[in-house]
């Protein structure tokens, strides 16, 4: 999953960047509205963290312009505590959720996870594909209840596929969503990671669609068990 952070306060931007990286996201940071708008306009993001008070172009304008050009990625706005009207204006401009400054990183993370899941059509915090289960809260992946130990890149690829299961995902799409801007991208390495992941998973869930890409789907016979488990109790922070 790849996230764009637009925040002009250097310390806060650094802190959000480090936290998201730690959680396994690919992260790009912009420090003003113009650069942020450009990145969101040209790169595919799974979510955006958008501060409203920004130099060069304010956050609301950034958001309005994206929505006008039909950019529909989930956007979480950062608002100032004393300015409640910012939230109203933010939602009207097309924001999906907000966090009030100052905030705990845990809250930001929970809200982002929820936005990303919902944008991919999942209400549950646990994503299942046959015997493979991703707990989006802990980031833990299990196969037949045994914990999988993927590397950071393998995790990013598998998490993206789990969010988009049963859909064909091209190597380009994968590359764009698991690497940040500064990464030396080579879509051939995706193939290597997929190969390693298949070995680690030990179950045949990642199909190759010739000439198109990959598709994550439950193995034959496991279809009835696939789907989402209705565990929603820990979602109180994410609503
Ligand atoms: Ca600001």
Coordinates of C-alpha atoms and ligand atoms in Angstrom, one line a residue:
X1 CA 0.0 0.0 0.0
X2 CA 1.3 3.4 -0.9
X3 CA 0.5 6.6 1.0
X4 CA 1.1 10.2 0.1
X5 CA 1.7 12.5 3.1
X6 CA 1.3 16.3 2.5
X7 CA 2.4 18.2 5.6
X8 CA 4.5 21.3 5.8
X9 CA 5.7 21.0 9.4
X10 CA 9.0 19.2 9.0
X11 CA 8.9 17.4 12.4
X12 CA 5.4 16.1 12.0
X13 CA 6.0 15.1 8.4
X14 CA 9.1 13.2 9.4
X15 CA 7.2 11.5 12.3
X16 CA 4.3 10.4 10.1
X17 CA 6.7 9.2 7.4
X18 CA 8.7 7.1 9.9
X19 CA 5.6 5.7 11.4
X20 CA 4.0 4.7 8.1
X21 CA 7.3 3.2 6.9
X22 CA 7.5 1.2 10.1
X23 CA 4.0 -0.2 9.4
X24 CA 5.0 -1.4 6.0
X25 CA 3.7 1.3 3.7
X26 CA 5.5 2.8 0.8
X27 CA 5.4 6.6 1.6
X28 CA 6.0 9.8 -0.4
X29 CA 6.1 13.1 1.4
X30 CA 5.3 16.6 -0.1
X31 CA 5.8 19.7 2.0
X32 CA 3.6 22.1 0.1
X33 CA 0.2 22.0 -1.7
X34 CA 1.5 22.3 -5.2
X35 CA 3.9 19.4 -5.0
X36 CA 1.3 17.4 -3.1
X37 CA -1.4 18.1 -5.7
X38 CA 1.0 17.1 -8.5
X39 CA 2.0 13.8 -6.9
X40 CA -1.6 12.9 -6.1
X41 CA -2.6 13.8 -9.7
X42 CA 0.1 11.7 -11.3
X43 CA 0.9 8.8 -9.0
X44 CA -1.5 6.1 -7.8
X45 CA -1.9 6.2 -4.0
X46 CA -4.0 3.9 -1.8
X47 CA -4.5 6.8 0.6
X48 CA -3.5 10.4 1.3
X49 CA -2.8 12.2 4.5
X50 CA -3.5 15.8 3.8
X51 CA -2.8 18.8 6.1
X52 CA -5.1 21.7 5.3
X53 CA -2.8 24.6 6.1
X54 CA -0.2 24.4 3.4
X55 CA 2.1 26.8 1.6
X56 CA 1.6 27.5 -2.2
X57 CA -1.8 25.7 -2.4
X58 CA -4.0 25.1 0.6
X59 CA -5.2 21.6 1.4
X60 CA -8.9 22.2 0.6
X61 CA -7.9 23.4 -2.9
X62 CA -5.7 20.4 -3.4
X63 CA -8.6 18.1 -2.5
X64 CA -11.2 20.0 -4.6
X65 CA -9.0 19.8 -7.6
X66 CA -8.4 16.1 -7.3
X67 CA -12.0 15.4 -6.8
X68 CA -12.9 17.6 -9.8
X69 CA -10.5 15.5 -11.9
X70 CA -12.1 12.3 -10.5
X71 CA -9.2 11.3 -8.4
X72 CA -11.0 9.1 -5.8
X73 CA -8.3 7.8 -3.5
X74 CA -9.3 8.0 0.2
X75 CA -8.1 11.2 1.8
X76 CA -7.6 11.8 5.5
X77 CA -7.3 15.4 6.4
X78 CA -5.4 16.9 9.4
X79 CA -7.4 19.7 11.0
X80 CA -6.6 22.1 13.8
X81 CA -8.5 21.5 17.0
X82 CA -10.0 25.0 17.4
X83 CA -11.2 25.2 13.8
X84 CA -14.3 22.9 13.6
X85 CA -15.4 24.5 10.4
X86 CA -12.3 23.0 8.7
X87 CA -13.9 19.5 9.1
X88 CA -17.1 20.6 7.5
X89 CA -15.3 22.3 4.6
X90 CA -13.0 19.2 4.3
X91 CA -15.9 16.8 4.0
X92 CA -17.6 19.0 1.5
X93 CA -14.4 19.1 -0.5
X94 CA -14.4 15.3 -0.6
X95 CA -12.4 14.2 2.5
X96 CA -13.1 10.7 3.8
X97 CA -12.1 11.2 7.3
X98 CA -10.1 13.5 9.6
X99 CA -7.8 13.6 12.5
X100 CA -7.5 16.6 14.8
X101 CA -4.0 17.9 15.6
X102 CA -2.4 17.0 17.9
X103 CA -3.1 13.3 17.5
X104 CA -1.7 9.9 18.4
X105 CA 0.0 8.1 15.6
X106 CA -2.1 5.0 16.6
X107 CA -5.3 6.9 15.7
X108 CA -3.9 8.0 12.4
X109 CA -2.8 4.5 11.6
X110 CA -6.2 3.0 12.6
X111 CA -8.1 5.5 10.5
X112 CA -5.8 4.9 7.5
X113 CA -6.2 1.2 7.7
X114 CA -10.0 1.5 7.8
X115 CA -10.0 3.9 4.8
X116 CA -7.7 1.6 2.7
X117 CA -9.8 -1.5 3.5
X118 CA -13.1 0.2 2.7
X119 CA -11.8 1.7 -0.5
X120 CA -10.9 -1.9 -1.5
X121 CA -14.4 -3.0 -0.5
X122 CA -13.6 -4.7 2.8
X123 CA -15.4 -3.8 6.0
X124 CA -13.7 -6.4 8.2
X125 CA -10.2 -5.9 9.7
X126 CA -9.3 -9.5 8.8
X127 CA -8.9 -10.3 5.1
X128 CA -9.0 -13.9 4.2
X129 CA -8.2 -15.8 1.0
X130 CA -8.7 -19.5 1.6
X131 CA -6.1 -20.5 4.2
X132 CA -4.3 -17.2 4.1
X133 CA -5.4 -14.5 6.6
X134 CA -4.1 -11.0 6.9
X135 CA -5.0 -9.2 10.1
X136 CA -4.8 -5.5 9.1
X137 CA -4.4 -4.3 12.7
X138 CA -1.3 -6.3 13.5
X139 CA -0.1 -6.8 10.0
X140 CA 0.2 -10.5 10.9
X141 CA -0.3 -13.0 8.1
X142 CA -1.2 -16.6 8.8
X143 CA -1.4 -19.6 6.5
X144 CA -3.6 -22.4 8.0
X145 CA -3.0 -20.6 11.4
X146 CA 0.8 -20.7 11.1
X147 CA 2.4 -17.3 11.1
X148 CA 4.1 -16.3 7.8
X149 CA 7.3 -14.4 8.0
X150 CA 7.6 -12.3 4.9
X151 CA 10.3 -9.7 4.2
X152 CA 9.2 -6.1 4.1
X153 CA 8.8 -6.1 0.3
X154 CA 7.0 -9.5 0.3
X155 CA 4.6 -8.2 2.9
X156 CA 3.8 -5.1 0.8
X157 CA 3.1 -7.2 -2.2
X158 CA 1.0 -9.8 -0.4
X159 CA -0.9 -7.1 1.5
X160 CA -1.8 -5.3 -1.8
X161 CA -2.9 -8.6 -3.4
X162 CA -5.0 -9.5 -0.3
X163 CA -6.8 -6.1 -0.5
X164 CA -7.4 -6.7 -4.2
X165 CA -8.1 -10.4 -4.3
X166 CA -9.9 -12.1 -7.2
X167 CA -8.8 -9.1 -9.4
X168 CA -6.0 -9.2 -11.9
X169 CA -3.2 -7.0 -10.7
X170 CA -0.5 -6.1 -13.3
X171 CA 3.2 -6.0 -12.4
X172 CA 3.1 -2.3 -13.1
X173 CA 0.3 -1.8 -10.7
X174 CA 2.1 -3.8 -8.0
X175 CA 5.3 -1.8 -8.6
X176 CA 3.4 1.5 -8.3
X177 CA 1.7 0.5 -5.1
X178 CA 4.5 -1.1 -3.2
X179 CA 7.4 1.2 -3.9
X180 CA 7.7 4.8 -3.1
X181 CA 8.9 7.5 -5.5
X182 CA 12.5 7.3 -4.6
X183 CA 12.8 3.6 -5.0
X184 CA 14.7 2.3 -8.0
X185 CA 11.8 0.5 -9.6
X186 CA 12.2 -2.6 -11.6
X187 CA 9.0 -4.5 -12.3
X188 CA 11.2 -7.6 -12.9
X189 CA 12.0 -7.8 -9.2
X190 CA 8.2 -8.2 -8.6
X191 CA 8.5 -11.6 -10.2
X192 CA 11.3 -12.6 -7.9
X193 CA 9.3 -11.5 -4.8
X194 CA 6.2 -13.4 -6.1
X195 CA 8.3 -16.5 -6.5
X196 CA 9.6 -16.3 -2.9
X197 CA 6.1 -15.5 -1.6
X198 CA 4.7 -18.6 -3.3
X199 CA 7.3 -20.7 -1.7
X200 CA 6.7 -19.3 1.8
X201 CA 2.9 -19.5 1.5
X202 CA 3.1 -23.1 0.4
X203 CA -0.5 -22.9 -0.9
X204 CA -1.5 -22.1 -4.4
X205 CA -3.2 -18.7 -4.0
X206 CA -1.2 -16.4 -6.3
X207 CA -2.1 -17.3 -9.9
X208 CA -0.2 -15.9 -12.9
X209 CA -2.5 -14.5 -15.6
X210 CA -0.4 -14.7 -18.7
X211 CA 0.5 -11.4 -20.1
X212 CA -1.7 -9.6 -17.6
X213 CA -0.3 -10.0 -14.1
X214 CA -1.3 -11.9 -11.0
X215 CA -4.5 -12.8 -9.3
X216 CA -4.9 -13.8 -5.7
X217 CA -7.7 -16.3 -5.2
X218 CA -8.5 -19.1 -2.8
X219 CA -7.5 -22.6 -3.9
X220 CA -10.2 -24.7 -5.4
X221 CA -12.2 -26.4 -2.6
X222 CA -11.3 -23.7 -0.1
X223 CA -13.7 -21.2 -1.7
X224 CA -16.5 -21.8 0.9
X225 CA -14.1 -20.9 3.7
X226 CA -12.9 -17.7 2.0
X227 CA -14.4 -14.4 2.7
X228 CA -14.3 -12.1 5.6
X229 CA -14.5 -13.1 9.2
X230 CA -16.9 -10.8 11.1
X231 CA -14.5 -9.7 13.7
X232 CA -15.2 -6.0 14.3
X233 CA -14.6 -5.6 18.0
X234 CA -11.3 -3.8 17.7
X235 CA -12.6 -1.3 15.2
X236 CA -13.6 1.3 17.8
X237 CA -10.6 3.5 16.9
X238 CA -11.2 3.2 13.2
X239 CA -14.7 4.4 12.8
Ligands
LIG1 CA1 0.3 23.1 8.1

